[in-house]
Coordinates of C-alpha atoms and ligand atoms in Angstrom, one line a residue:
M290 CA -33.9 -25.2 45.7
S291 CA -33.4 -22.0 47.6
I292 CA -31.7 -18.6 47.6
V293 CA -29.2 -16.9 49.9
I294 CA -29.2 -13.1 50.4
N295 CA -26.0 -11.3 50.9
Q296 CA -26.7 -8.8 53.7
K297 CA -23.6 -6.7 52.8
K298 CA -24.8 -6.1 49.2
C299 CA -28.5 -5.7 49.9
V300 CA -29.6 -2.0 49.9
G301 CA -33.2 -2.7 51.1
C302 CA -35.0 -1.6 47.9
R303 CA -37.6 -4.3 48.6
K304 CA -38.0 -5.3 44.9
C305 CA -37.4 -9.0 45.7
M306 CA -40.1 -8.9 48.4
Q307 CA -42.6 -7.5 45.9
V308 CA -42.0 -10.2 43.2
C309 CA -41.7 -13.3 45.3
P310 CA -44.9 -15.3 44.6
G311 CA -44.7 -16.9 48.0
T312 CA -44.0 -13.7 50.0
L313 CA -41.1 -15.6 51.4
I314 CA -38.7 -12.6 51.6
K315 CA -39.1 -10.2 54.4
A316 CA -37.2 -7.1 55.7
N317 CA -35.2 -7.3 58.9
E318 CA -34.9 -4.6 61.5
N319 CA -32.3 -2.8 59.3
G320 CA -34.6 -2.9 56.3
K321 CA -32.5 -5.6 54.5
A322 CA -34.0 -8.6 52.9
Y323 CA -33.9 -12.1 54.4
I324 CA -35.7 -15.4 53.7
K325 CA -37.0 -16.9 56.9
Y326 CA -37.9 -20.4 55.5
P327 CA -35.5 -21.1 52.6
K328 CA -37.0 -24.6 52.2
D329 CA -40.3 -23.1 51.1
C330 CA -38.6 -21.5 48.1
W331 CA -39.6 -23.3 44.9
G332 CA -36.9 -21.7 42.8
C333 CA -38.7 -19.4 40.4
V334 CA -35.7 -17.1 40.4
S335 CA -37.9 -14.0 40.2
C336 CA -36.1 -12.4 43.0
V337 CA -32.7 -13.2 41.6
K338 CA -33.6 -11.5 38.3
E339 CA -35.1 -8.5 40.1
C340 CA -32.2 -7.7 42.3
Q341 CA -30.1 -5.0 40.7
F342 CA -27.5 -5.2 43.4
D343 CA -26.1 -8.7 42.9
A344 CA -27.3 -9.5 46.4
I345 CA -29.2 -12.7 45.8
D346 CA -27.7 -16.1 44.8
F347 CA -29.7 -19.1 43.8
Y348 CA -28.4 -22.5 44.7
L349 CA -28.3 -24.7 41.6
G350 CA -29.5 -28.3 41.8
A351 CA -27.1 -31.2 41.4
D352 CA -28.5 -32.0 38.0
I353 CA -27.4 -28.6 36.5
G354 CA -24.6 -27.3 38.5
G355 CA -23.7 -29.5 41.4
M356 CA -24.5 -29.1 45.1
G357 CA -23.2 -25.9 46.5
S358 CA -23.0 -24.1 43.2
K359 CA -24.7 -20.7 43.1
M360 CA -25.9 -18.4 40.4
N361 CA -26.9 -14.8 40.3
V362 CA -27.9 -12.4 37.5
T363 CA -26.5 -9.1 36.4
S364 CA -27.3 -7.0 33.4
K365 CA -25.9 -4.1 31.4
G366 CA -27.8 -2.6 28.6
D367 CA -29.4 -5.3 26.5
M368 CA -27.0 -8.0 27.9
I369 CA -28.0 -10.3 30.7
Y370 CA -25.3 -12.3 32.6
W371 CA -26.0 -15.5 34.4
N372 CA -23.1 -15.8 36.8
I373 CA -22.4 -19.3 38.1
T374 CA -19.9 -20.0 40.9
K375 CA -19.3 -23.7 41.3
S376 CA -18.7 -25.3 44.6
C377 CA -15.0 -25.7 43.7
G378 CA -14.7 -22.0 43.1
E379 CA -14.7 -22.2 39.3
K380 CA -16.8 -19.4 37.7
Q381 CA -18.8 -19.5 34.5
T382 CA -20.8 -16.7 32.9
I383 CA -23.6 -17.3 30.4
E384 CA -24.3 -14.2 28.3
I385 CA -27.7 -13.5 26.8
D386 CA -28.5 -10.7 24.4
R387 CA -32.0 -9.5 25.0
T388 CA -32.3 -8.3 21.4
K389 CA -31.6 -11.8 20.1
S390 CA -33.0 -14.1 22.8
N391 CA -36.3 -14.8 21.1
Q392 CA -35.1 -15.2 17.6
Y393 CA -35.7 -18.6 15.9
Ligands
SF4_473 S1 -33.8 -6.7 45.5 FE1 -31.7 -7.0 46.2 S2 -31.1 -5.1 47.1 FE2 -33.3 -5.0 46.9 S3 -34.1 -5.7 49.0 FE3 -33.9 -7.5 47.6 S4 -31.9 -8.4 48.0 FE4 -31.9 -6.3 48.8
SF4_474 S1 -36.7 -17.9 44.0 FE1 -38.9 -17.3 43.7 S2 -39.9 -18.4 45.4 FE2 -37.8 -18.4 45.9 S3 -37.5 -16.6 47.2 FE3 -37.1 -16.0 45.1 S4 -39.0 -15.2 44.3 FE4 -39.5 -16.4 46.2

């Protein structure tokens, strides 16, 4: 499990650095985020959820998305979108309504 940070999208807000429980994400000389030891990431996805600039992708395991598939998270109002890009290029979006997500 690991993440990849898109340097073109990153604006250097540092939120991902603040939430990573392993302090794995650092700022480079341009103030942009990077992960030095991706293998140390345990896949909590805190950084993915925190980034408001669509700059962090999480690699999905073979059991849920296939090797090479990636996921990021965007939001608008009460809606959260889990955006999956499969290794073949196929895209899938899972929509979650915050106002209904904890209803039973
Ligand atoms: S939260 Fe996103 S935009 Fe902010 S520093 Fe991290 S990767 Fe860059
Ligand atoms: S997924 Fe979790 S452990 Fe991995 S880099 Fe992001 S915040 Fe850190």
